[in-house]
CSV table of C-alpha atoms in Angstrom, one decimal:
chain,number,residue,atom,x,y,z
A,20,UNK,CA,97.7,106.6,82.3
A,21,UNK,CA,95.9,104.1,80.7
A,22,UNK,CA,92.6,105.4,81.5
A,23,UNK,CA,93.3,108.3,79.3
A,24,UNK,CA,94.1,105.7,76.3
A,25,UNK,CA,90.0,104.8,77.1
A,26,UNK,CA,87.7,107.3,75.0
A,27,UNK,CA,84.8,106.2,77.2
A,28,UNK,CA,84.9,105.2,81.4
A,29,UNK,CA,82.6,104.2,84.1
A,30,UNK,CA,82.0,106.3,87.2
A,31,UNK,CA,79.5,105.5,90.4
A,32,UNK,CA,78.6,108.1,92.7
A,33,UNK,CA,79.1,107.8,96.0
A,34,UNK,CA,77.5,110.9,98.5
A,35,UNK,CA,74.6,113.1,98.0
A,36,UNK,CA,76.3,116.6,97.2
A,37,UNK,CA,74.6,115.9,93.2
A,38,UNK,CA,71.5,114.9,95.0
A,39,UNK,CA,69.0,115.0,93.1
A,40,UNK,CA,70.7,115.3,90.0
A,41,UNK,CA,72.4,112.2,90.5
A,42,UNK,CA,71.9,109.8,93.6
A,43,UNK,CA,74.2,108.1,95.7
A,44,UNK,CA,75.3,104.3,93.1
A,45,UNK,CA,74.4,106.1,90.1
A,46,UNK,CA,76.7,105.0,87.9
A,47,UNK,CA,77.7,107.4,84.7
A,48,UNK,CA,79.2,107.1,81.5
A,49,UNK,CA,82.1,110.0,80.8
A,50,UNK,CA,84.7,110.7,79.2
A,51,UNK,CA,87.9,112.6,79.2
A,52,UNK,CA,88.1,113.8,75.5
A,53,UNK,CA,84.7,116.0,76.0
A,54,UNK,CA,85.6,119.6,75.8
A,55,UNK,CA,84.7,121.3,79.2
A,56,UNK,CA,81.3,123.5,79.0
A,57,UNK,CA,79.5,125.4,82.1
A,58,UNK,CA,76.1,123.0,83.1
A,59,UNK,CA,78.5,120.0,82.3
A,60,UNK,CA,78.8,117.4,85.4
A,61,UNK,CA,82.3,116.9,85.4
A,62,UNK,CA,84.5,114.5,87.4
A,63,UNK,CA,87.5,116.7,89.4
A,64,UNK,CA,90.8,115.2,89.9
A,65,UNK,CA,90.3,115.7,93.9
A,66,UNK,CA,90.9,113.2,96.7
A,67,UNK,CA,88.6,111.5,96.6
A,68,UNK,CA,87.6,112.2,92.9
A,69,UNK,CA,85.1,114.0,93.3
A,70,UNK,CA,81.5,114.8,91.0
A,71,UNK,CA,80.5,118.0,90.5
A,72,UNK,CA,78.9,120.2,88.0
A,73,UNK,CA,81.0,123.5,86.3
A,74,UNK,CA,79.4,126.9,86.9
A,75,UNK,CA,81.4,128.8,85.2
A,76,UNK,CA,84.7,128.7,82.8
A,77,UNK,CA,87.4,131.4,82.3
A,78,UNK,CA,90.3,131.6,80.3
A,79,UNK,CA,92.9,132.4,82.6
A,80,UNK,CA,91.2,131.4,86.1
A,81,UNK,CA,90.2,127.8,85.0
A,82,UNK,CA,87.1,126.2,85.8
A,83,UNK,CA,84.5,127.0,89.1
A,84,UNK,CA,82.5,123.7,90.3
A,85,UNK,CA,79.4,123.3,92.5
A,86,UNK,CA,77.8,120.5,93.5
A,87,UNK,CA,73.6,120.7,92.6
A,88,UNK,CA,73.2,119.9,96.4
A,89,UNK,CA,74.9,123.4,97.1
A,90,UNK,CA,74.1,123.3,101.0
A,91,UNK,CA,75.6,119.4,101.3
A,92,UNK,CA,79.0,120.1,98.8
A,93,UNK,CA,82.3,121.2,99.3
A,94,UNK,CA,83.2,123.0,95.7
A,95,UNK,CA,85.2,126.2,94.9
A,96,UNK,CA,83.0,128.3,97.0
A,97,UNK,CA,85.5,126.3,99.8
A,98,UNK,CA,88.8,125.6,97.1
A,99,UNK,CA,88.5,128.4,94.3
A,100,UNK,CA,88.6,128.4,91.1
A,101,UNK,CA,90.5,124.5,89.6
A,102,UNK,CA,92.5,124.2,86.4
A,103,UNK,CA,91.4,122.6,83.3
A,104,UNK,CA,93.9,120.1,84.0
A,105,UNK,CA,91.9,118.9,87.1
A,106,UNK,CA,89.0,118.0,85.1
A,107,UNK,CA,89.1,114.4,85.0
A,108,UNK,CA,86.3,113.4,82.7
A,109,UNK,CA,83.0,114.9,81.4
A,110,UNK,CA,79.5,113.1,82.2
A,111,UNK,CA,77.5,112.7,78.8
A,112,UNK,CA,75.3,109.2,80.4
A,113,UNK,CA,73.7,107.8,83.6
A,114,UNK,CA,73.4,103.9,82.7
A,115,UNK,CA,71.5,103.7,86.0
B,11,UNK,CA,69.7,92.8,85.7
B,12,UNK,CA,71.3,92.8,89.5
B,13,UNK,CA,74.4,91.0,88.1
B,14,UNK,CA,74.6,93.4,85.3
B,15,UNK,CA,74.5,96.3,88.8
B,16,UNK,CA,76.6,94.7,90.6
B,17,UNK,CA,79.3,94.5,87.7
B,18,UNK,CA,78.9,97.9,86.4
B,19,UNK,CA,79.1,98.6,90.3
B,20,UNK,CA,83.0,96.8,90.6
B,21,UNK,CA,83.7,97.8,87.0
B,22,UNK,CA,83.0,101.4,87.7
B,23,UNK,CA,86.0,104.4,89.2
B,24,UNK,CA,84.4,105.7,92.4
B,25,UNK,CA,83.7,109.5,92.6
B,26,UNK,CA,82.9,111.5,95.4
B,27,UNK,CA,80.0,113.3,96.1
B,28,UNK,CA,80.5,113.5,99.9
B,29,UNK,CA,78.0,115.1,101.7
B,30,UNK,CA,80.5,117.0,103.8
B,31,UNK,CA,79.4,120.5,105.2
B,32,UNK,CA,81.5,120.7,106.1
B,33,UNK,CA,81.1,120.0,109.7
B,34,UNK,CA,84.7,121.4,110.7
B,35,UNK,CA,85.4,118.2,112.7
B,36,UNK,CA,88.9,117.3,112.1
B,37,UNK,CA,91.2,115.3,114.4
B,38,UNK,CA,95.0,113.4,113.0
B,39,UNK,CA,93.5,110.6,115.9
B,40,UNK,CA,91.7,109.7,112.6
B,41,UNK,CA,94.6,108.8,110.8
B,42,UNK,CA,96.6,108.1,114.3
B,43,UNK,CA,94.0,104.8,114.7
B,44,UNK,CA,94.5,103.2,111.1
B,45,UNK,CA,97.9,103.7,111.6
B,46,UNK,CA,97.8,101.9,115.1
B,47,UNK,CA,95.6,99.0,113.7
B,48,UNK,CA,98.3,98.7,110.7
B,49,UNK,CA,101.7,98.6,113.1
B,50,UNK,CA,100.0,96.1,115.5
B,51,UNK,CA,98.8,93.9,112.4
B,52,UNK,CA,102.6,94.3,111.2
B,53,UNK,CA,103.7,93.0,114.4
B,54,UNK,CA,101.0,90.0,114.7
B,55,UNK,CA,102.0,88.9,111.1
B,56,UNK,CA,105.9,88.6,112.4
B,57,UNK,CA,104.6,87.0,115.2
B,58,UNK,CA,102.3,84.2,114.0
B,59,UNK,CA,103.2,81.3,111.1
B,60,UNK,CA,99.5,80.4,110.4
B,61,UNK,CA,99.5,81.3,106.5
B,62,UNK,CA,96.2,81.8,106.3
B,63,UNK,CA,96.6,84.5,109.3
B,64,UNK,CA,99.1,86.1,107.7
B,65,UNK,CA,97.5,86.3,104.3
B,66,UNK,CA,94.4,87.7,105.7
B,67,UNK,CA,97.2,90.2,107.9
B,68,UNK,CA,98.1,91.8,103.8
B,69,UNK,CA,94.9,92.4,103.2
B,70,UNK,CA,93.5,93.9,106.0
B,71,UNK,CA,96.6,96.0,106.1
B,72,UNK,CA,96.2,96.9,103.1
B,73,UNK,CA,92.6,98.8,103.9
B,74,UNK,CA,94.0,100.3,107.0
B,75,UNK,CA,96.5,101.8,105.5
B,76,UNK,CA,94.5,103.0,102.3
B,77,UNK,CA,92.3,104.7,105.1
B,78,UNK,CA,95.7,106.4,106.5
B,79,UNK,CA,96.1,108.3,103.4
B,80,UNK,CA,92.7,108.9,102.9
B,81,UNK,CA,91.8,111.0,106.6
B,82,UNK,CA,95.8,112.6,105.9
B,83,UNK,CA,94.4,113.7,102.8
B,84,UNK,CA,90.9,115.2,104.0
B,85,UNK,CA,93.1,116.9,106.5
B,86,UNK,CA,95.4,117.9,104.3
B,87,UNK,CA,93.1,119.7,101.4
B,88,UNK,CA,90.2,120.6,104.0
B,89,UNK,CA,91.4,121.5,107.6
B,90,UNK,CA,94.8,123.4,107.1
B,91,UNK,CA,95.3,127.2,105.5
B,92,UNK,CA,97.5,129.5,103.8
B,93,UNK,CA,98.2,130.7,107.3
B,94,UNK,CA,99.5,127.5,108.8
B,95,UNK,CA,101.5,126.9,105.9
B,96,UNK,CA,103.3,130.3,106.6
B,97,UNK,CA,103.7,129.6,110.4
B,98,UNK,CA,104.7,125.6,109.9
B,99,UNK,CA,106.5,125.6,106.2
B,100,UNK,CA,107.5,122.0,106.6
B,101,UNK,CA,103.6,121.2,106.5
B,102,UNK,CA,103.5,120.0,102.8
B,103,UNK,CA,106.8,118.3,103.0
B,104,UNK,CA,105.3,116.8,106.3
B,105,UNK,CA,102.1,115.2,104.7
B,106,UNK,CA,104.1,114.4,101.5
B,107,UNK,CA,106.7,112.5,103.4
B,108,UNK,CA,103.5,110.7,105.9
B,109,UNK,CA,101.2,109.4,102.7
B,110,UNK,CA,104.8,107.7,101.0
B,111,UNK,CA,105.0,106.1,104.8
B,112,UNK,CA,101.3,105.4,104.7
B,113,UNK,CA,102.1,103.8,100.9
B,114,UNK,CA,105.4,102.0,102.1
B,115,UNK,CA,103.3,100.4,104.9
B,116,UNK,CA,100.8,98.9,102.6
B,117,UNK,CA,104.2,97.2,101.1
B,118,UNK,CA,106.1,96.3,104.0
B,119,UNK,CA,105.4,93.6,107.0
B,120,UNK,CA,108.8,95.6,109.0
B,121,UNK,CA,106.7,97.1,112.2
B,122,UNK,CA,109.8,99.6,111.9
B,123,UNK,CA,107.8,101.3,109.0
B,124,UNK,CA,104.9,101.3,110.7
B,125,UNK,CA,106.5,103.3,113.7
B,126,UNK,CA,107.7,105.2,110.8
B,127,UNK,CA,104.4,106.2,110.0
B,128,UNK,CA,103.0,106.9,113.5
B,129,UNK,CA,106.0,109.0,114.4
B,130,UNK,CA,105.2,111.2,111.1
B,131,UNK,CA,101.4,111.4,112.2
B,132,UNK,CA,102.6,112.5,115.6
B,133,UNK,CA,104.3,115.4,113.5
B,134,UNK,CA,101.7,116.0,112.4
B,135,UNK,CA,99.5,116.4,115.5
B,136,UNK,CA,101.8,118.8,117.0
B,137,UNK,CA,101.5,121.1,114.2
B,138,UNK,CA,97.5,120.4,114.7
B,139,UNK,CA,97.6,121.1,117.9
B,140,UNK,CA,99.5,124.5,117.1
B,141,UNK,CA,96.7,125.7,115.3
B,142,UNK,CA,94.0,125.4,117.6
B,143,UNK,CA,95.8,127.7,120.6
Protein backbone atom coordinates (compact mmCIF):
# COMPACT_ATOMS: atom_id res chain seq x y z
CA UNK A 1 0.00 0.00 0.00
CA UNK A 2 2.60 2.21 0.51
CA UNK A 3 3.62 2.45 -3.00
CA UNK A 4 0.42 4.18 -3.72
CA UNK A 5 1.33 6.82 -0.84
CA UNK A 6 4.60 7.43 -3.62
CA UNK A 7 3.39 10.00 -6.38
CA UNK A 8 6.32 8.94 -8.46
CA UNK A 9 8.03 4.95 -8.76
CA UNK A 10 10.75 3.14 -10.59
CA UNK A 11 10.06 0.32 -13.00
CA UNK A 12 12.83 -1.91 -15.17
CA UNK A 13 11.81 -3.90 -17.92
CA UNK A 14 12.45 -7.15 -18.05
CA UNK A 15 11.46 -9.21 -21.73
CA UNK A 16 11.19 -7.85 -25.13
CA UNK A 17 7.31 -7.85 -25.75
CA UNK A 18 7.91 -3.45 -25.82
CA UNK A 19 10.84 -4.07 -27.98
CA UNK A 20 11.73 -1.50 -29.46
CA UNK A 21 9.84 0.90 -27.69
CA UNK A 22 11.48 -0.05 -24.64
CA UNK A 23 14.34 -2.67 -24.24
CA UNK A 24 14.90 -5.31 -21.93
CA UNK A 25 16.73 -3.10 -18.21
CA UNK A 26 15.17 0.04 -19.32
CA UNK A 27 14.28 1.38 -16.42
CA UNK A 28 11.10 4.01 -16.37
CA UNK A 29 9.76 6.59 -14.25
CA UNK A 30 5.66 6.22 -13.62
CA UNK A 31 3.25 6.91 -11.69
CA UNK A 32 -0.01 5.78 -10.40
CA UNK A 33 -1.95 9.19 -10.11
CA UNK A 34 -1.69 9.68 -14.18
CA UNK A 35 -5.05 9.44 -15.62
CA UNK A 36 -5.18 6.38 -18.14
CA UNK A 37 -5.12 7.54 -21.98
CA UNK A 38 -4.89 5.11 -25.17
CA UNK A 39 -0.83 5.40 -26.57
CA UNK A 40 0.05 5.54 -22.74
CA UNK A 41 2.62 2.59 -21.68
CA UNK A 42 1.05 1.45 -18.69
CA UNK A 43 2.17 -1.02 -16.02
CA UNK A 44 -0.78 -3.97 -15.51
CA UNK A 45 -1.36 -5.36 -12.15
CA UNK A 46 -0.60 -9.01 -13.79
CA UNK A 47 1.69 -11.73 -12.49
CA UNK A 48 4.35 -10.92 -13.15
CA UNK A 49 3.54 -7.11 -13.48
CA UNK A 50 3.55 -6.74 -16.60
CA UNK A 51 4.41 -3.44 -19.37
CA UNK A 52 2.36 -2.79 -21.88
CA UNK A 53 0.92 -0.04 -23.87
CA UNK A 54 -3.24 0.80 -23.85
CA UNK A 55 -4.95 0.55 -27.25
CA UNK A 56 -7.98 1.47 -26.45
CA UNK A 57 -10.25 2.70 -23.33
CA UNK A 58 -14.06 2.22 -22.75
CA UNK A 59 -16.28 3.17 -20.28
CA UNK A 60 -17.85 0.08 -19.26
CA UNK A 61 -15.32 -2.65 -20.76
CA UNK A 62 -12.15 -1.12 -19.08
CA UNK A 63 -9.00 -0.78 -20.71
CA UNK A 64 -7.44 -3.14 -23.92
CA UNK A 65 -3.40 -3.48 -23.76
CA UNK A 66 -0.89 -4.63 -26.37
CA UNK A 67 2.55 -4.94 -26.17
CA UNK A 68 4.50 -2.73 -29.28
CA UNK A 69 6.19 -6.16 -30.02
CA UNK A 70 2.58 -7.57 -30.93
CA UNK A 71 4.03 -11.02 -32.41
CA UNK A 72 6.34 -11.57 -29.01
CA UNK A 73 3.35 -10.27 -26.23
CA UNK A 74 0.70 -11.86 -24.46
CA UNK A 75 -2.07 -8.86 -24.01
CA UNK A 76 -5.82 -8.80 -24.21
CA UNK A 77 -5.88 -10.19 -27.68
CA UNK A 78 -5.04 -13.63 -25.18
CA UNK A 79 -6.94 -12.02 -21.57
CA UNK A 80 -9.64 -9.41 -22.89
CA UNK A 81 -10.36 -6.40 -22.06
CA UNK A 82 -8.64 -5.40 -17.92
CA UNK A 83 -10.22 -3.03 -15.52
CA UNK A 84 -9.05 0.31 -14.69
CA UNK A 85 -8.29 -0.95 -11.41
CA UNK A 86 -5.50 -3.26 -12.94
CA UNK A 87 -3.66 -0.40 -14.13
CA UNK A 88 -0.87 -0.14 -11.89
CA UNK A 89 1.01 2.96 -12.84
CA UNK A 90 1.39 5.11 -15.98
CA UNK A 91 5.00 5.60 -17.83
CA UNK A 92 5.67 9.41 -18.37
CA UNK A 93 10.06 8.77 -18.30
CA UNK A 94 12.69 6.35 -19.41
CA UNK A 95 15.77 7.45 -17.09
CA UNK A 96 17.77 4.85 -19.17
CA UNK B 1 27.40 6.20 -13.98
CA UNK B 2 27.36 2.13 -13.54
CA UNK B 3 26.76 2.50 -9.77
CA UNK B 4 24.13 4.99 -10.42
CA UNK B 5 22.65 1.62 -13.10
CA UNK B 6 23.12 -0.66 -10.90
CA UNK B 7 21.13 1.22 -8.06
CA UNK B 8 18.29 2.40 -10.10
CA UNK B 9 18.51 -1.37 -11.24
CA UNK B 10 17.94 -2.81 -7.27
CA UNK B 11 15.90 0.35 -6.46
CA UNK B 12 13.59 -0.27 -9.41
CA UNK B 13 9.82 -2.75 -9.23
CA UNK B 14 10.34 -5.33 -11.95
CA UNK B 15 7.82 -5.48 -14.82
CA UNK B 16 7.27 -7.93 -17.29
CA UNK B 17 7.61 -7.74 -20.73
CA UNK B 18 8.00 -11.56 -21.29
CA UNK B 19 8.57 -12.50 -24.59
CA UNK B 20 6.14 -15.37 -24.31
CA UNK B 21 4.28 -16.54 -27.60
CA UNK B 22 3.05 -18.07 -26.32
CA UNK B 23 4.68 -21.29 -26.95
CA UNK B 24 1.80 -23.50 -25.28
CA UNK B 25 4.38 -25.41 -23.29
CA UNK B 26 3.05 -25.90 -19.98
CA UNK B 27 3.81 -28.70 -17.51
CA UNK B 28 2.89 -28.50 -13.20
CA UNK B 29 6.63 -30.68 -13.25
CA UNK B 30 7.60 -26.93 -13.34
CA UNK B 31 6.27 -26.09 -10.16
CA UNK B 32 6.54 -30.07 -8.98
CA UNK B 33 10.71 -29.48 -9.19
CA UNK B 34 10.89 -26.17 -7.02
CA UNK B 35 8.68 -27.70 -4.82
CA UNK B 36 10.99 -30.94 -4.54
CA UNK B 37 14.19 -28.75 -4.23
CA UNK B 38 12.25 -26.73 -1.23
CA UNK B 39 11.01 -30.13 0.83
CA UNK B 40 14.46 -31.72 0.54
CA UNK B 41 16.23 -28.31 1.66
CA UNK B 42 13.49 -28.39 4.59
CA UNK B 43 14.61 -31.70 5.44
CA UNK B 44 18.61 -31.00 5.08
CA UNK B 45 18.14 -27.90 7.37
CA UNK B 46 16.48 -30.38 10.25
CA UNK B 47 19.07 -32.48 9.52
CA UNK B 48 22.30 -30.49 9.77
CA UNK B 49 23.51 -27.91 12.91
CA UNK B 50 26.11 -26.06 10.73
CA UNK B 51 24.52 -22.45 11.09
CA UNK B 52 25.94 -21.23 8.26
CA UNK B 53 24.24 -24.32 6.28
CA UNK B 54 21.22 -23.59 7.67
CA UNK B 55 21.16 -19.96 7.01
CA UNK B 56 22.15 -20.32 3.48
CA UNK B 57 19.03 -23.35 3.60
CA UNK B 58 16.35 -19.92 4.33
CA UNK B 59 17.57 -18.27 1.63
CA UNK B 60 17.68 -20.58 -0.97
CA UNK B 61 14.33 -21.76 0.13
CA UNK B 62 13.17 -18.80 -0.08
CA UNK B 63 13.83 -18.49 -4.14
CA UNK B 64 12.63 -22.00 -4.67
CA UNK B 65 9.69 -21.45 -3.30
CA UNK B 66 9.08 -17.82 -4.87
CA UNK B 67 9.61 -19.78 -8.16
CA UNK B 68 6.64 -22.28 -6.96
CA UNK B 69 4.20 -19.53 -7.05
CA UNK B 70 5.52 -18.07 -9.88
CA UNK B 71 5.18 -21.34 -12.68
CA UNK B 72 1.48 -22.03 -10.48
CA UNK B 73 0.71 -18.68 -11.43
CA UNK B 74 1.76 -18.83 -15.27
CA UNK B 75 -0.27 -21.91 -15.17
CA UNK B 76 -2.87 -20.58 -13.59
CA UNK B 77 -3.66 -17.23 -15.79
CA UNK B 78 -2.12 -18.76 -19.11
CA UNK B 79 -2.74 -22.68 -19.53
CA UNK B 80 -6.30 -23.32 -18.02
CA UNK B 81 -9.90 -22.16 -19.51
CA UNK B 82 -13.38 -21.36 -18.76
CA UNK B 83 -14.02 -24.91 -19.78
CA UNK B 84 -11.81 -26.58 -17.27
CA UNK B 85 -13.13 -24.42 -14.66
CA UNK B 86 -16.65 -25.83 -15.44
CA UNK B 87 -15.46 -29.50 -15.58
CA UNK B 88 -12.94 -29.18 -12.32
CA UNK B 89 -14.83 -26.29 -10.11
CA UNK B 90 -12.37 -26.82 -7.29
CA UNK B 91 -9.52 -25.45 -9.78
CA UNK B 92 -9.41 -21.85 -8.24
CA UNK B 93 -9.83 -22.95 -4.79
CA UNK B 94 -7.11 -25.60 -5.76
CA UNK B 95 -4.39 -23.03 -6.87
CA UNK B 96 -5.57 -20.59 -4.19
CA UNK B 97 -5.05 -23.11 -1.40
CA UNK B 98 -1.25 -24.38 -3.43
CA UNK B 99 0.36 -20.56 -3.61
CA UNK B 100 -0.76 -19.98 0.54
CA UNK B 101 1.27 -23.64 0.78
CA UNK B 102 3.94 -22.33 -1.62
CA UNK B 103 3.93 -18.88 0.81
CA UNK B 104 3.76 -21.02 4.12
CA UNK B 105 6.82 -22.93 2.81
CA UNK B 106 8.92 -19.83 2.37
CA UNK B 107 8.06 -19.48 6.33
CA UNK B 108 8.32 -22.71 7.65
CA UNK B 109 11.49 -25.29 8.09
CA UNK B 110 8.48 -28.37 9.00
CA UNK B 111 9.18 -30.74 5.83
CA UNK B 112 5.40 -31.59 6.76
CA UNK B 113 4.49 -28.23 4.80
CA UNK B 114 6.50 -28.99 2.23
CA UNK B 115 4.73 -32.37 1.56
CA UNK B 116 1.82 -30.17 2.02
CA UNK B 117 2.69 -28.32 -0.88
CA UNK B 118 3.73 -31.24 -3.19
CA UNK B 119 0.59 -33.16 -2.41
CA UNK B 120 -1.44 -29.86 -3.54
CA UNK B 121 0.78 -29.67 -6.87
CA UNK B 122 -0.05 -33.32 -7.41
CA UNK B 123 -3.77 -32.05 -7.36
CA UNK B 124 -3.05 -30.23 -9.44
CA UNK B 125 -1.46 -32.48 -12.07
CA UNK B 126 -4.37 -34.76 -12.09
CA UNK B 127 -6.63 -32.05 -13.10
CA UNK B 128 -3.68 -31.27 -15.78
CA UNK B 129 -3.58 -34.35 -16.92
CA UNK B 130 -7.56 -34.36 -17.35
CA UNK B 131 -7.38 -31.80 -19.74
CA UNK B 132 -5.12 -33.13 -22.15
CA UNK B 133 -7.29 -36.59 -22.88
Amino acid sequence: MLKYLLPIRLFSVKGKSMSPTLKPGSILLGSYYIKPKPGHVAVIKRQPKAIKRIKRIDKQKGVWVEGDNAAASTDSRQYGWLKFQDVDAIIFMKLL
Amino acid sequence: MKHLTKLLENLAEPVSAHCDLPCGVYDPAQARIEAESVHKIMQKYQDSDDDSFRARSILIKEDRAELVKHHLWVLWTDYFKPEHLKKHPQLHDLFWRATKAAGEAKKSTDPADGQKLLDLIDEIDEVFKATKQ
